[in-house]
Structures are given as C-alpha cells and as structure tokens.
Amino acid sequence: MTSIADHPPVAVRRPLFRRRSAIPGFGLTLGVTLAILSTVVLIPLFAVALKAGQQSPAEFLADAFSQRALAAYRLSFGAAFIAAAVNALFGLITAWALVRYEFPFKGLVNAIIDLPFALPTAVAGIALASLYAENGWVGALVKPLGWKIAYTPLGVVVALAFIGLPFVVRTVEPVLRDLSADVEEAAASLGANRLQTLTRVILPALMPAWLTGFALAFARGIGEYGSVIFIAGNMPYKSEIAPLLIIIELEEYKYAGAAAIAVTMLGASFLMLFVINLIQAWARRRG
Amino acid sequence: MSQRPANADSALVQGVVLAVMAAFLGLVLILPMATVFYEALRKGWAPALEAIQNPDAISAIKLTLITAAITVPFNAVFGVCAAWAVAKHEFPGKSFLITLIDLPFSVSPVVAGLIYVLIFGAQGWFGEWLIDHDIKIIFALPGIALATIFVTFPFVARELIPLMQEQGVDEEEAAVSLGASGLRTFWSVTAPNIRWGLLYGVLLCNARAMGEFGAVSVVSGHIRGLTNTMPLHVEILYNEYDFVGAFSVAALLCGLAIVTLALKTLLEILQPQTRRPGH
Amino acid sequence: MTISIQSVAKSFGRFPALNGVSLEIADGELLALLGPSGSGKTTLLRAIAGLEFPESGQILFDGQDMTQVSAADRRVGFVFQQYALFRHMSVARNIAFGLEVRKGADRPSKAAIQARVEELLKLVELDGLGGRYPSQLSGGQRQRVALARALAVDPSVLLLDEPFGALDATVRKSLRKELRRIHDATGVTTIFVTHDQEEALELADRVAILNLGVIQQVGTPSEVHDAPANAFVCGFVGEANRLEGEVRGGRFRSGDIELASPGVADGAATAFIRPHELTRAAAGAGAFALTVERITPQGPVLHVEGRTADGRRLEAAFARAGGLGFQPGDQVQVAVERAHIFSA
C-alpha cells in the first residue's frame, strides 16, 4: 500500500450534468417540472408552429400578413405601445406618490393598484365599455368636445391602460423605495437644484425598472383580449385587434390562418421577452 | 431659503402629483368598478339577485369553481416542485428553465386557447382518435381546465422561486444533517417558511383562473348551461343586451377581485417578501 | 470516532476547492481547519458532513467508507456559520428536531426527548429559554442553541463552520472557552473551521492549515507556530517580518541583514522573523541599526515599528518591564535571535 500522504494531486473529474446535492428530491422535482412544462406549455406551443409550418411560405405570408392582419397588428401593437407609454408616465407619478408622500386612504390606493391583476378581464371590458360609451359617465362628458372613446381605437388604448397599470407601478416602486435619501442629499449638497436632482440622479437610477415596467405592460397589451373586445368596436381594418382576428379565423375553420397569425404574435412575444431579459441584465450590471 | 429636507417636494408639487394620480386612478380603476355595481343595481336588488340565481348563471358559477378547483392545486403542486428543484439546487440551464416557466405570461390568452384546439380539436393532431373514442376535450371541461392551467401556469412557481432562493439552503441542510428525510425536511422546515408566499401565489392563480376569458373563450364553445364559465356568461348576457344580468354576474366577479385584493394585502403584511412586480 | 480523509478532491466549475486532501483525525480530538477564504476549508468540513460530495477520494468514519452516504445517515452534528436555526420553531423544538425525525424504534419517547433537551439547555447554559424563538435571542445565544441542536443527536463527530465568525469580539472569546469546556465534557470528536489563527491556536488540539485546496501542515499549535513547514504557514500563523533575499553557502542575505540558514538551498529565499525574535543587542557582529518610528504598548510588551538603514520596515516586540530608554526617532541596535528561512 502506498502512503496516502504521497498521493499526487488527483485530476479532478468533472461531473457530466450536475454535482450531487445534499438536499434530496432534485431528480424527482426536476423531472415533474420538466414533464408538466413540456406537456402543458412547450409541446402545445410547438404544435402551433408545426401547424403554421404545414403551409407553403407563400400561403403562410398571405395569412400572417394579409391587409386585414396588418391592420390588426398595427392596432394591437400601436395601442399597446401608447397605453404602455401612458402607464409609464402615470405609473411613475403613482409610484412616486406611494413611496414619497403620506395621504389619506394610502393603504386603499396601494391595494387597488393591483385591481387589474385580480379583476376578470371581461368584467373590466364591459365596465370600461359602458363607462366610456357615449351615454356613459365619462363618454357623455367628453362627447360635447367631439371626442368618441368607446368603439374606436382610443377605446382600445383605454382598456390596455387599465390592464397595464400595475406593471409600471410595481416595478418602479421598489427601486424608488431603495433609492436612498442620501443620494439626493449628496446631489443637493453638491449644488444641484431639485429638477437637476430629478433628471440627473433619480430618473437615471429608475430607468431600468421604468423600462422593464413599460416593456411588461406593452407585452401584456399586445396579446390582451377580454378587456378590449367589448370597448373596441371590432370593425375590420379599423378597430379589430390581432387576437380577435385569430378567433374569427377559428370560427371560420381556417386553422392554418389562425396558426399563422398566432405564430407571428408568438414571435413578437418572444422578442419582447428577450428585450425584457436584456433590460434586466443591463439593470443587474448597473448594480 | 426653505427649510425642507433635500429630498422633500414642495406642497405645490405634492398637491399636483396627488391630483394627477387621483384623476388617473379614478378614470381607469375606480369609476369602472363603480360602474359595475351601479349598472347591476340600476333596477334595484331584485333583478340583480334574479340574474345570479338563473340556472345558467348557477351552472356557470359551478363550472368556474370546478375549473379553479382543478387548476389551482395542479399549478400549486407544479410550482412547489419547480421551486424546490430551481431554488434549492444548482444545475446548468437554470435561468433558461425559469424563463420557460414564465413563458405563458407572455403568450396571448387567445393563442393559449388556440394551441389546444390545434392539438385536441376535431381537425387537430388527436382529433380523429378522440372522436373515435368519444372523448371530448375541446368544447368541454378538460379543454377549459387545460387552457386555464396554461394561462395561470407560472403564478405559484414565480412566487416561490425567488422566495425560496432568498431563504437559502441552510435550514434544509441543517435538517438533513440532523437526519430528516427529504419529505420531512420539506414539511417541517421549508413549508412553514414559505406558507404565506405559497398562499399568495395560490390566491393570484385562483383570481386569474376564475376570471380567465380569452383562452377559455376559444376552447369552451359557449354552450349555455354546459361549458360557460362566469366570464363567458357575462359576455353572452352583455351581447344580448341583458345589461343588468351581465353586470350582476360581473359584480359577483368584482366581489371576488375585492376579496382577493384584501387577502393579498394581508399576506403582504404576513410575508413582506411576497410583494413583487409583474403579474 | 476516528475520521480518515483520503485524497479527497472537489471542484466548483473550473475552480478546484479541494485538491487531493488527506487527513487523519483521532477519536475525541479537537481539530481546527485553518486557512484563508477560498482555501477549501469549509468545503472539506461540508464533505465530512455529507453536504458536499467529493469527485474522488474517500472519507472513512472508524474505517467505514462514508463517501457516498447521505448527510441524513451520517449522524454528524453540524453547526452552521449563520446557525441555520429553524426560525419558526422554539429553541426547545429546534434542539429536539434531530430526535423527533427519527423513525420507529430509534425515536426516543416524548419524555426522553424532553429530558435530553433540558440537559442540553443546561449544558449550553440556556436553562429556561426553551420556549423562546430564535429571533428573540442574541447572537451568542443562537450559537449556543445551534451547538445544543447539533449535540442532541449524539453525533459521532461535531462539525462547526466558522462558529464564532458572526459574533463580536468579547462574545467570541467567552464562547471559545465554552466550546472547549463542552468538548471536554462530551468527548466528541470535533472539527471546526476558522480563518482566525489566534482562535485555532488557542482552542484546538491540532491545527490543519489549508491553502488553495491543499493541506500545508498538520500539527499541534506550537508545532505549526514554532516549526512552520513552509513559507505559507509561517506567514499565515502568527505575526512575522518578511524579508526577501538570497541564500548562498548557508548564509541568507538581505541588504545589511545576514542570517545563518543551514539546510536551505542556494538561491532566492524568504526569511520570516517573528517580532519577539528580534531582540535588542550590543553593536557588533549580527546586530544592525533600527530607527524607531512608533511605539505601541500591547499588554506586557511594547510593539516597536522601525526602519533599517536601507529603509525596510521591521516590527519588534520588546518586554515592557524596566522601560525602554528610547523614543521615536532614536536608533537602537537589534539582532535576529531566530528566523525561519524558506527557498522561494
């Protein structure tokens, strides 16, 4: 027997997949996770891509980018973008008030911000439609100004503003809370006035969270259906959103057409997911 | 010079900010909610109560409850499994897996419904086989449950993963080193630490499951008394210009949302880490 | 119980944490694993506990191969650096946990568990605090609970990861004595990890010094302090002045300073001189001048910092008794009484 002390340093064998962990249950839980994830999410998503792929490229393009589909994308993406921008502005203001100020019913306001997460979209849809219709409380108010909100693209923006509101508030709020007062005091002590402090110190620090909130609201708005269809008017080429077009194709048994539009929208969703991940990676790098 | 601290806003700025916030929240959140109850009770209590006691409404309520009863436990079990694998172990591809789990949040609900139609519908992959064996998935409860599972898929997992990562593995390692089995470690050590977070995820999952419209609308077939959930029932009544009926059922769902928000606020007090952006 | 660690290797990604470590630990011994952060000491401790699994090598308990046995079946007591107390359980439930999770006939009766908890609370001097929750305890008290919890299972070996790392200086000192007392009372083989050489030397029967995943030296505190095996150990254990120089023909030279270096090969070398091994001397052979810059009293000695004629800083410790008779700015003659010289 050789003396153990004389052993040369052992070449380290790298494990193929993972090192054994002291905490049990890894194989079982990961197996269950992957099995469910695959059957519920991944394989079905793959099915829609396959269905769209059964067509010739020309057919696919004709379905996915018909004039009517293009008008629908323009509305879905355009309205989602404007609504996300509206939310970015008012969401920031709301987050600012929630973090910095004391005011009556603050707890209630804080709780109600998440209403769009909790309220079924169809309920929001019919409520917004009757509120902003010409005979509704708000619709009647703006009618003398010549404005029409419900059953126009503007109505779509209103519905998406409802849906996206919590995203901006809830992403900006924690960052604003963590932004320590000394940073602002330091800026002030260096001679910055309040506006300079805001634009040069606070907003840059909030930027990643703000952009993330905007992107989340935008991504949610692109695919939103329930809250929109009641207020949109659903006129082809004018106020018809892309998800509705999928349903119409389905009702006409045009499965390939529905799949083509769905794949286009999925592509947009994945792109947004990628952008959001990029923003968050950027935010992490900035510490 | 003012005596305010460097990071405080003037009363004027505060007033303007609060007024803008109140106006925006009023227009977008509060007035719509008030509208629901106003329209429901427009003709008094009797028609409203009648609308929610209508047999079709009752069967819609039942179907919604059954769907939630299938969906929520399923996603809770999935969420706990995924969080245990992801948060308590190291392995390559972990962040990619988390992205995949989050994926359903970025898919339009309508697309979520469509994918199941393409697989289980009459023209789908398994369409003929299902017809031959007289199994109904699309336009029936299984399809509704599947579509709902898809749209609520990440809720519990994404609540638990960051929470369990934050809590680390020390307590679990301590339990294992004291001789506890895996299951015992989970029940005695992990579960008490995550219970409020789990409940929080379950709560949000439930709210979405009961309220899901787009995905369910695609797979349900809108068969009254059979495959109509509450949100679909609201749609049908609304499209038939039965506004009192539509808003009465909507008011019930609105009540559910209010209860959800109240419980959510309570849970955020019990487990402050649960407050996270982006559901 | 004896523990035998044989050529254990373990890496994290590309970073080798343990690079073929072998170590024998005797029954009832109190051993310190000492090293800087990243030296692999915690990984080694966790490998003994079954919280990490080596990629190669073996770990034997009383001659029995435990390398692949799970932590749950090793019956070790592990005290975590941050204690890892179960936050939702009372102190008593924490301590009882290891007994309550046993199955069937192995599990003691309720009364026996309670008696054991009481006994352990007394041992760690926390009588009457069984009903408290971890959040209601001070750092030192939590550490005692962690110790009692680890001891409750009658562990074959007690393992402690930086047991005093999270405590302030005074509590550290008293808990150190406490650990020694408890070790002597229970007689359980104990291994603790520390980066604090003073703690290791004061507390342990033997010290194993690790660096870069390799054991540099194993020995009693006085062995590693007085007869360091290599330059790393010499620099890490105890304070030392470090002089870079050259050895030729058994003599080490560094500027004006020349020292005997029997047995050291010719070439570049490093000499370590402990402050107390630098003594005042009469001018003459072997002595050199030190210009005093700063004098700090440290207990029975005065700590003197000064510079040699060629500008190098040296630290010395002179006995305080009788006074010094010099002040900062003065020049004193000093000689090296003893040095540790290693080839570079």
Coordinates of N, CA and C in Angstrom, one line a residue, chain C residues 123-211:
Chain C
L123 N -26.4 22.3 29.6 CA -25.0 22.2 29.1 C -24.5 23.5 28.4
V124 N -25.4 24.1 27.6 CA -25.0 25.3 26.9 C -25.4 26.6 27.7
E125 N -25.9 26.4 28.9 CA -26.2 27.4 29.9 C -27.4 28.3 29.3
L126 N -28.4 27.7 28.8 CA -29.6 28.4 28.4 C -30.8 27.9 29.1
D127 N -30.7 27.4 30.3 CA -31.8 26.9 31.0 C -33.0 27.9 31.0
G128 N -34.1 27.4 30.8 CA -35.3 28.3 30.9 C -35.6 29.1 29.6
L129 N -34.8 29.0 28.6 CA -35.0 29.7 27.4 C -35.6 28.8 26.3
G130 N -36.0 27.6 26.7 CA -36.5 26.7 25.7 C -37.7 27.1 24.9
G131 N -38.5 28.0 25.5 CA -39.8 28.5 24.9 C -39.6 29.6 23.9
R132 N -38.3 30.2 23.9 CA -38.1 31.4 23.1 C -38.0 31.0 21.6
Y133 N -38.1 32.0 20.7 CA -37.9 31.7 19.3 C -36.5 32.3 18.9
P134 N -35.9 31.8 17.9 CA -34.5 32.3 17.5 C -34.5 33.8 17.4
S135 N -35.5 34.4 16.9 CA -35.5 35.8 16.7 C -35.4 36.6 18.0
Q136 N -35.7 35.9 19.1 CA -35.7 36.6 20.4 C -34.4 36.4 21.1
L137 N -33.4 35.8 20.4 CA -32.1 35.5 21.1 C -31.0 36.4 20.6
S138 N -30.0 36.6 21.4 CA -28.8 37.3 20.9 C -28.0 36.4 20.1
G139 N -27.0 37.0 19.4 CA -26.1 36.1 18.5 C -25.5 35.0 19.3
G140 N -24.9 35.3 20.4 CA -24.2 34.3 21.2 C -25.2 33.2 21.7
Q141 N -26.4 33.6 22.0 CA -27.4 32.6 22.5 C -27.8 31.7 21.3
R142 N -27.9 32.3 20.1 CA -28.3 31.5 18.9 C -27.2 30.4 18.6
Q143 N -26.0 30.9 18.8 CA -24.9 30.0 18.5 C -24.9 28.8 19.5
R144 N -25.3 29.1 20.8 CA -25.4 28.0 21.8 C -26.5 27.1 21.4
V145 N -27.6 27.6 20.9 CA -28.7 26.7 20.5 C -28.3 25.8 19.4
A146 N -27.6 26.4 18.4 CA -27.1 25.7 17.3 C -26.2 24.5 17.7
L147 N -25.4 24.8 18.7 CA -24.5 23.8 19.3 C -25.3 22.7 20.0
A148 N -26.3 23.1 20.8 CA -27.1 22.1 21.5 C -27.9 21.3 20.5
R149 N -28.4 21.9 19.5 CA -29.2 21.1 18.5 C -28.3 20.1 17.8
A150 N -27.0 20.5 17.5 CA -26.1 19.5 16.9 C -25.7 18.4 17.8
L151 N -25.6 18.7 19.1 CA -25.2 17.7 20.1 C -26.4 16.7 20.4
A152 N -27.6 17.2 20.2 CA -28.8 16.4 20.6 C -28.8 15.0 20.0
V153 N -28.3 14.9 18.8 CA -28.4 13.6 18.2 C -27.2 12.6 18.6
D154 N -26.4 13.0 19.6 CA -25.3 12.3 20.0 C -24.4 12.0 18.8
P155 N -23.9 13.1 18.2 CA -23.2 12.9 16.9 C -21.9 12.2 17.1
S156 N -21.5 11.4 16.0 CA -20.3 10.8 16.0 C -19.1 11.8 15.9
V157 N -19.5 12.9 15.2 CA -18.5 14.0 15.1 C -19.2 15.3 15.1
L158 N -18.6 16.3 15.7 CA -19.2 17.6 15.8 C -18.5 18.5 14.8
L159 N -19.2 19.1 13.9 CA -18.5 19.9 12.9 C -19.0 21.4 13.0
L160 N -18.1 22.3 13.0 CA -18.5 23.7 13.2 C -17.9 24.6 12.1
D161 N -18.7 25.3 11.4 CA -18.2 26.2 10.3 C -18.1 27.6 10.8
E162 N -16.9 28.1 10.9 CA -16.7 29.5 11.5 C -17.6 29.7 12.6
P163 N -17.5 28.9 13.7 CA -18.5 29.0 14.8 C -18.6 30.4 15.4
F164 N -17.6 31.2 15.4 CA -17.6 32.4 16.1 C -17.6 33.6 15.1
G165 N -17.7 33.3 13.8 CA -17.5 34.3 12.8 C -18.4 35.5 12.9
A166 N -19.7 35.2 13.3 CA -20.7 36.3 13.3 C -20.8 37.0 14.6
L167 N -19.9 36.8 15.5 CA -20.1 37.4 16.9 C -19.1 38.5 17.1
D168 N -19.4 39.4 18.1 CA -18.4 40.4 18.4 C -17.3 39.9 19.3
A169 N -16.3 40.7 19.4 CA -15.0 40.2 20.0 C -15.2 39.6 21.4
T170 N -15.9 40.2 22.3 CA -16.0 39.7 23.7 C -16.8 38.4 23.7
V171 N -17.9 38.3 23.0 CA -18.7 37.1 23.0 C -17.8 36.0 22.4
R172 N -17.1 36.3 21.4 CA -16.2 35.3 20.7 C -15.3 34.6 21.8
K173 N -14.7 35.5 22.5 CA -13.7 34.9 23.5 C -14.3 34.0 24.5
S174 N -15.5 34.4 25.0 CA -16.1 33.6 26.1 C -16.7 32.3 25.5
L175 N -17.2 32.4 24.2 CA -17.7 31.2 23.6 C -16.7 30.2 23.2
R176 N -15.5 30.7 22.9 CA -14.3 29.8 22.7 C -14.1 28.9 23.8
K177 N -14.0 29.5 25.0 CA -13.8 28.7 26.2 C -14.9 27.7 26.4
E178 N -16.1 28.2 26.1 CA -17.3 27.4 26.3 C -17.2 26.1 25.4
L179 N -16.8 26.3 24.2 CA -16.7 25.2 23.2 C -15.7 24.2 23.8
R180 N -14.6 24.7 24.3 CA -13.5 23.8 24.8 C -14.1 23.0 26.0
R181 N -14.9 23.7 26.9 CA -15.5 23.0 28.0 C -16.4 22.0 27.6
I182 N -17.3 22.3 26.6 CA -18.3 21.3 26.1 C -17.6 20.2 25.4
H183 N -16.6 20.4 24.7 CA -15.8 19.4 24.1 C -15.3 18.4 25.1
D184 N -14.7 19.0 26.1 CA -14.1 18.2 27.2 C -15.1 17.4 27.9
A185 N -16.3 18.0 28.1 CA -17.4 17.3 28.8 C -18.0 16.2 28.0
T186 N -18.1 16.4 26.7 CA -18.8 15.3 25.9 C -17.8 14.4 25.3
G187 N -16.6 14.8 25.1 CA -15.6 14.0 24.5 C -15.8 13.6 23.0
V188 N -16.7 14.4 22.4 CA -17.0 14.1 21.0 C -15.9 14.6 20.1
T189 N -15.5 13.8 19.1 CA -14.6 14.3 18.1 C -15.1 15.6 17.4
T190 N -14.3 16.6 17.4 CA -14.8 17.9 17.0 C -13.8 18.6 15.9
I191 N -14.4 19.1 14.9 CA -13.6 19.7 13.8 C -14.3 21.1 13.6
F192 N -13.5 22.2 13.7 CA -14.1 23.5 13.4 C -13.2 24.2 12.4
V193 N -13.9 25.0 11.6 CA -13.3 25.8 10.5 C -13.1 27.2 11.0
T194 N -12.0 27.8 10.7 CA -11.8 29.2 11.1 C -10.7 29.8 10.2
H195 N -10.8 31.1 10.0 CA -9.8 31.8 9.3 C -8.9 32.6 10.3
D196 N -9.3 32.5 11.6 CA -8.6 33.3 12.6 C -7.6 32.4 13.3
Q197 N -6.3 32.7 13.0 CA -5.2 31.8 13.5 C -5.2 31.8 15.1
E198 N -5.5 32.9 15.6 CA -5.5 33.0 17.1 C -6.5 32.0 17.7
E199 N -7.7 32.0 17.1 CA -8.7 31.1 17.5 C -8.3 29.7 17.4
A200 N -7.7 29.3 16.3 CA -7.3 28.0 16.0 C -6.2 27.5 17.0
L201 N -5.2 28.4 17.3 CA -4.1 28.0 18.1 C -4.6 27.9 19.6
E202 N -5.5 28.8 20.0 CA -5.9 28.8 21.4 C -6.8 27.6 21.7
L203 N -7.6 27.2 20.7 CA -8.7 26.2 21.0 C -8.4 24.8 20.7
A204 N -7.6 24.6 19.6 CA -7.5 23.2 19.1 C -6.4 22.4 19.7
D205 N -6.6 21.0 19.6 CA -5.5 20.1 20.0 C -4.5 20.1 18.8
R206 N -5.1 20.1 17.6 CA -4.2 20.1 16.4 C -4.8 21.0 15.4
V207 N -4.0 21.6 14.6 CA -4.4 22.5 13.6 C -4.0 22.0 12.2
A208 N -5.0 22.0 11.2 CA -4.6 21.6 9.9 C -4.7 22.9 9.1
I209 N -3.6 23.3 8.4 CA -3.7 24.6 7.7 C -3.8 24.3 6.2
L210 N -4.8 24.9 5.6 CA -5.1 24.7 4.2 C -4.8 26.0 3.4
N211 N -4.4 25.8 2.2 CA -4.3 26.9 1.2 C -4.5 26.3 -0.2

